[in-house]
Amino acid sequence: MWVLLWLWLEEKGLKPSCLSGSSAGALVAAGLASGRSASELKEIFLGIKKSDFWDPAWGWGFLKGQKIEELLGQYCVSTFAETHIPLHISAFNINKQKTTVFTSGLVAPACRASAAVPVLFHPVQIQGEYFWDGGIRDRAGVQGVQASSLTPVIHYLHAQGFMSRIEDKYFYAHLHKNPFFFKRPSPYKMGPEKLDKGKEVLDLFLHQTQQWLEEKI
């Protein structure tokens, strides 16, 4: 879904001043900030197999996550300093019990930490501290733009019902007087055993994304 929004931006000749991401959004943001086109990322993600990231190991989670980091290294630049667009990655700092925003250092470990869903993945150690999925406290991955004067385009798969309204009002609305929200529910319960549904989901979201954006912009 994040890729589809970027495809639309590319078609309109629009380019963000910075990219900020959390969880799965961090993986996409890192690829885009590395200079990959939306079409390239679409093909990369559709080509991923379960064996490309499935690395069970004993620890505080089912998967080690090392394969995710290696996969990231194949399509992302090595360091934040090398990105084509400023990149901010949110991850939950277990030691400090709050969100940490990475803007320097190595890109792949930061993104691995940001996408390390508790129970599924082991915590990721970076500079002596442990991190889990950035969506724990920053679902939309926008902590990195709080102090910015830019108008944030807030894009994420949102919580349902009451929690969706709580997120907008208390977590993100303070970022700017008129933040632009683009949030959609997921049409499928996706998982490692349903990767074959990837193209079907992307095609559905592409139609919905184009229709929604043309109405709103």
C-alpha positions as a Markdown table, in Angstrom:
| # | Residue | x | y | z |
|---|---|---|---|---|
| 1 | Met | 0.0 | 0.0 | 0.0 |
| 2 | Trp | 2.8 | 2.4 | 0.8 |
| 3 | Val | 4.3 | 1.6 | -2.6 |
| 4 | Leu | 1.1 | 2.4 | -4.3 |
| 5 | Leu | 0.9 | 5.9 | -2.7 |
| 6 | Trp | 4.5 | 6.5 | -4.0 |
| 7 | Leu | 3.5 | 5.4 | -7.5 |
| 8 | Trp | 0.7 | 8.0 | -7.4 |
| 9 | Leu | 3.2 | 10.7 | -6.2 |
| 10 | Glu | 5.6 | 9.7 | -9.0 |
| 11 | Glu | 2.8 | 10.1 | -11.6 |
| 12 | Lys | 2.0 | 13.6 | -10.3 |
| 13 | Gly | 5.7 | 14.6 | -10.3 |
| 14 | Leu | 5.6 | 15.1 | -6.5 |
| 15 | Lys | 8.6 | 14.3 | -4.2 |
| 16 | Pro | 8.5 | 14.4 | -0.4 |
| 17 | Ser | 11.1 | 16.5 | 1.4 |
| 18 | Cys | 11.7 | 13.6 | 3.8 |
| 19 | Leu | 10.5 | 10.1 | 4.5 |
| 20 | Ser | 9.6 | 8.6 | 7.9 |
| 21 | Gly | 8.5 | 5.1 | 8.6 |
| 22 | Ser | 7.6 | 2.5 | 11.2 |
| 23 | Ser | 7.2 | -1.3 | 11.1 |
| 24 | Ala | 6.5 | -2.4 | 7.5 |
| 25 | Gly | 6.4 | 1.3 | 6.5 |
| 26 | Ala | 10.1 | 1.5 | 7.5 |
| 27 | Leu | 11.1 | -1.2 | 5.0 |
| 28 | Val | 9.3 | 0.7 | 2.2 |
| 29 | Ala | 10.6 | 4.2 | 3.3 |
| 30 | Ala | 14.2 | 2.9 | 3.4 |
| 31 | Gly | 13.9 | 1.5 | -0.1 |
| 32 | Leu | 12.4 | 4.7 | -1.5 |
| 33 | Ala | 15.0 | 6.9 | 0.3 |
| 34 | Ser | 17.7 | 4.7 | -1.2 |
| 35 | Gly | 16.7 | 5.7 | -4.7 |
| 36 | Arg | 14.5 | 2.8 | -5.6 |
| 37 | Ser | 11.4 | 3.5 | -7.7 |
| 38 | Ala | 8.0 | 2.4 | -6.6 |
| 39 | Ser | 7.9 | 0.0 | -9.5 |
| 40 | Glu | 11.2 | -1.6 | -8.4 |
| 41 | Leu | 10.0 | -2.0 | -4.9 |
| 42 | Lys | 6.8 | -3.5 | -6.0 |
| 43 | Glu | 8.6 | -6.2 | -8.0 |
| 44 | Ile | 11.1 | -6.8 | -5.1 |
| 45 | Phe | 8.3 | -7.3 | -2.5 |
| 46 | Leu | 6.2 | -9.5 | -4.8 |
| 47 | Gly | 9.2 | -11.7 | -5.4 |
| 48 | Ile | 9.9 | -12.4 | -1.7 |
| 49 | Lys | 9.4 | -16.0 | -0.6 |
| 50 | Lys | 8.9 | -17.2 | 2.9 |
| 51 | Ser | 12.3 | -18.8 | 2.9 |
| 52 | Asp | 13.8 | -15.4 | 2.3 |
| 53 | Phe | 13.0 | -14.2 | 5.8 |
| 54 | Trp | 12.0 | -17.3 | 7.8 |
| 55 | Asp | 14.8 | -18.0 | 10.3 |
| 56 | Pro | 13.4 | -19.6 | 13.5 |
| 57 | Ala | 15.7 | -19.5 | 16.5 |
| 58 | Trp | 15.5 | -19.7 | 20.3 |
| 59 | Gly | 15.1 | -16.3 | 22.0 |
| 60 | Trp | 12.5 | -13.7 | 22.8 |
| 61 | Gly | 10.6 | -14.3 | 19.7 |
| 62 | Phe | 10.1 | -17.0 | 17.0 |
| 63 | Leu | 12.2 | -15.6 | 14.3 |
| 64 | Lys | 15.8 | -14.2 | 14.7 |
| 65 | Gly | 15.3 | -11.5 | 12.0 |
| 66 | Gln | 18.8 | -11.8 | 10.6 |
| 67 | Lys | 17.4 | -12.7 | 7.1 |
| 68 | Ile | 15.2 | -9.6 | 7.1 |
| 69 | Glu | 18.4 | -7.5 | 7.7 |
| 70 | Glu | 20.2 | -9.3 | 4.9 |
| 71 | Leu | 17.3 | -8.8 | 2.5 |
| 72 | Leu | 17.2 | -5.1 | 3.4 |
| 73 | Gly | 20.9 | -4.9 | 2.6 |
| 74 | Gln | 20.2 | -6.0 | -1.0 |
| 75 | Tyr | 17.9 | -3.1 | -1.9 |
| 76 | Cys | 18.8 | -0.3 | 0.6 |
| 77 | Val | 21.9 | 1.9 | 0.9 |
| 78 | Ser | 24.2 | 1.0 | 3.8 |
| 79 | Thr | 23.9 | 4.2 | 5.9 |
| 80 | Phe | 21.5 | 7.1 | 6.5 |
| 81 | Ala | 24.1 | 9.5 | 5.2 |
| 82 | Glu | 23.8 | 7.8 | 1.7 |
| 83 | Thr | 20.1 | 8.2 | 1.3 |
| 84 | His | 18.7 | 10.3 | -1.5 |
| 85 | Ile | 16.0 | 11.7 | 0.7 |
| 86 | Pro | 16.3 | 12.3 | 4.5 |
| 87 | Leu | 15.1 | 9.2 | 6.3 |
| 88 | His | 13.6 | 8.8 | 9.8 |
| 89 | Ile | 12.9 | 5.3 | 11.2 |
| 90 | Ser | 10.9 | 4.8 | 14.4 |
| 91 | Ala | 11.5 | 1.8 | 16.7 |
| 92 | Phe | 10.4 | 1.1 | 20.2 |
| 93 | Asn | 13.2 | 1.3 | 22.7 |
| 94 | Ile | 12.6 | -1.5 | 25.2 |
| 95 | Asn | 15.2 | -0.2 | 27.7 |
| 96 | Lys | 13.7 | 3.3 | 27.8 |
| 97 | Gln | 10.1 | 2.3 | 27.1 |
| 98 | Lys | 9.6 | 5.0 | 24.4 |
| 99 | Thr | 10.1 | 5.5 | 20.7 |
| 100 | Thr | 13.6 | 6.1 | 19.3 |
| 101 | Val | 13.9 | 7.7 | 15.9 |
| 102 | Phe | 17.0 | 6.7 | 13.9 |
| 103 | Thr | 18.4 | 9.2 | 11.5 |
| 104 | Ser | 22.1 | 8.1 | 11.4 |
| 105 | Gly | 24.1 | 5.0 | 11.4 |
| 106 | Leu | 23.3 | 1.8 | 9.5 |
| 107 | Val | 19.9 | 1.6 | 7.7 |
| 108 | Ala | 19.3 | -2.2 | 7.7 |
| 109 | Pro | 19.6 | -2.8 | 11.5 |
| 110 | Ala | 17.3 | 0.2 | 12.2 |
| 111 | Cys | 14.7 | -1.1 | 9.8 |
| 112 | Arg | 15.0 | -4.6 | 11.2 |
| 113 | Ala | 14.4 | -3.2 | 14.7 |
| 114 | Ser | 11.4 | -1.1 | 13.5 |
| 115 | Ala | 9.7 | -4.2 | 11.9 |
| 116 | Ala | 10.5 | -6.6 | 14.8 |
| 117 | Val | 7.0 | -7.5 | 15.8 |
| 118 | Pro | 7.0 | -8.7 | 19.4 |
| 119 | Val | 6.7 | -12.5 | 19.9 |
| 120 | Leu | 7.2 | -13.1 | 16.2 |
| 121 | Phe | 10.8 | -11.5 | 16.1 |
| 122 | His | 13.6 | -11.4 | 18.6 |
| 123 | Pro | 14.4 | -7.9 | 19.9 |
| 124 | Val | 17.1 | -6.2 | 18.0 |
| 125 | Gln | 20.2 | -4.9 | 19.8 |
| 126 | Ile | 21.7 | -1.6 | 18.6 |
| 127 | Gln | 24.4 | 0.2 | 20.5 |
| 128 | Gly | 23.7 | -1.8 | 23.7 |
| 129 | Glu | 19.9 | -1.2 | 23.8 |
| 130 | Tyr | 17.1 | -3.4 | 22.6 |
| 131 | Phe | 14.3 | -2.5 | 20.2 |
| 132 | Trp | 11.0 | -3.9 | 19.0 |
| 133 | Asp | 8.5 | -2.9 | 16.4 |
| 134 | Gly | 8.1 | 0.9 | 16.0 |
| 135 | Gly | 4.3 | 0.5 | 15.7 |
| 136 | Ile | 4.1 | -0.2 | 19.4 |
| 137 | Arg | 4.1 | 3.6 | 20.1 |
| 138 | Asp | 4.2 | 5.1 | 16.7 |
| 139 | Arg | 2.0 | 3.2 | 14.3 |
| 140 | Ala | 2.3 | 5.8 | 11.5 |
| 141 | Gly | 6.0 | 6.3 | 12.0 |
| 142 | Val | 5.8 | 10.1 | 12.3 |
| 143 | Gln | 7.7 | 10.8 | 15.5 |
| 144 | Gly | 10.6 | 11.9 | 13.3 |
| 145 | Val | 8.7 | 14.8 | 11.9 |
| 146 | Gln | 7.1 | 16.2 | 15.0 |
| 147 | Ala | 9.4 | 19.2 | 15.2 |
| 148 | Ser | 9.1 | 19.8 | 11.4 |
| 149 | Ser | 7.4 | 22.8 | 9.8 |
| 150 | Leu | 6.5 | 20.5 | 6.9 |
| 151 | Thr | 2.9 | 19.3 | 6.2 |
| 152 | Pro | 3.0 | 15.6 | 7.0 |
| 153 | Val | 1.2 | 13.1 | 4.8 |
| 154 | Ile | 0.3 | 10.5 | 7.4 |
| 155 | His | -0.2 | 7.1 | 5.7 |
| 156 | Tyr | -0.8 | 3.8 | 7.5 |
| 157 | Leu | -3.1 | 0.8 | 8.0 |
| 158 | His | -5.2 | 2.0 | 10.9 |
| 159 | Ala | -6.8 | 0.4 | 13.9 |
| 160 | Gln | -10.5 | -0.3 | 13.7 |
| 161 | Gly | -13.4 | 1.7 | 15.2 |
| 162 | Phe | -12.8 | 3.7 | 18.4 |
| 163 | Met | -9.0 | 3.2 | 18.4 |
| 164 | Ser | -8.8 | 4.8 | 15.0 |
| 165 | Arg | -10.3 | 8.0 | 16.3 |
| 166 | Ile | -8.0 | 7.9 | 19.3 |
| 167 | Glu | -5.0 | 7.6 | 17.1 |
| 168 | Asp | -5.9 | 10.6 | 14.9 |
| 169 | Lys | -6.9 | 12.9 | 17.7 |
| 170 | Tyr | -4.3 | 12.2 | 20.3 |
| 171 | Phe | -1.3 | 10.7 | 18.6 |
| 172 | Tyr | -1.0 | 12.5 | 15.2 |
| 173 | Ala | -3.2 | 15.6 | 15.0 |
| 174 | His | -0.8 | 17.7 | 17.0 |
| 175 | Leu | 1.9 | 17.4 | 14.3 |
| 176 | His | 0.5 | 20.1 | 12.1 |
| 177 | Lys | -2.6 | 22.3 | 11.9 |
| 178 | Asn | -3.8 | 20.4 | 8.9 |
| 179 | Pro | -2.2 | 17.0 | 8.6 |
| 180 | Phe | -3.2 | 15.0 | 5.6 |
| 181 | Phe | -4.3 | 11.5 | 6.6 |
| 182 | Phe | -4.3 | 8.7 | 4.2 |
| 183 | Lys | -5.3 | 5.6 | 6.1 |
| 184 | Arg | -7.0 | 2.4 | 4.9 |
| 185 | Pro | -8.0 | -0.9 | 6.5 |
| 186 | Ser | -6.3 | -4.0 | 5.2 |
| 187 | Pro | -8.6 | -6.0 | 3.0 |
| 188 | Tyr | -7.0 | -9.3 | 3.9 |
| 189 | Lys | -5.6 | -11.0 | 7.0 |
| 190 | Met | -2.1 | -11.5 | 5.5 |
| 191 | Gly | 0.7 | -13.7 | 6.8 |
| 192 | Pro | 3.7 | -15.8 | 5.7 |
| 193 | Glu | 1.5 | -18.5 | 4.2 |
| 194 | Lys | -0.5 | -16.1 | 2.0 |
| 195 | Leu | 2.3 | -14.4 | 0.1 |
| 196 | Asp | 0.7 | -15.7 | -3.1 |
| 197 | Lys | -2.1 | -13.1 | -2.4 |
| 198 | Gly | 0.4 | -10.2 | -2.7 |
| 199 | Lys | -0.4 | -9.2 | -6.3 |
| 200 | Glu | -4.2 | -9.5 | -5.7 |
| 201 | Val | -4.0 | -7.2 | -2.7 |
| 202 | Leu | -1.8 | -4.7 | -4.5 |
| 203 | Asp | -4.1 | -4.6 | -7.5 |
| 204 | Leu | -7.1 | -4.0 | -5.2 |
| 205 | Phe | -5.3 | -1.3 | -3.2 |
| 206 | Leu | -4.0 | 0.4 | -6.4 |
| 207 | His | -7.6 | 0.9 | -7.6 |
| 208 | Gln | -8.7 | 2.1 | -4.2 |
| 209 | Thr | -5.7 | 4.4 | -3.8 |
| 210 | Gln | -6.1 | 6.1 | -7.1 |
| 211 | Gln | -9.8 | 6.6 | -6.6 |
| 212 | Trp | -9.5 | 8.0 | -3.1 |
| 213 | Leu | -6.6 | 10.3 | -3.9 |
| 214 | Glu | -8.2 | 11.8 | -7.0 |
| 215 | Glu | -11.3 | 12.6 | -4.9 |
| 216 | Lys | -9.3 | 14.2 | -2.1 |
| 217 | Ile | -6.5 | 16.1 | -3.8 |
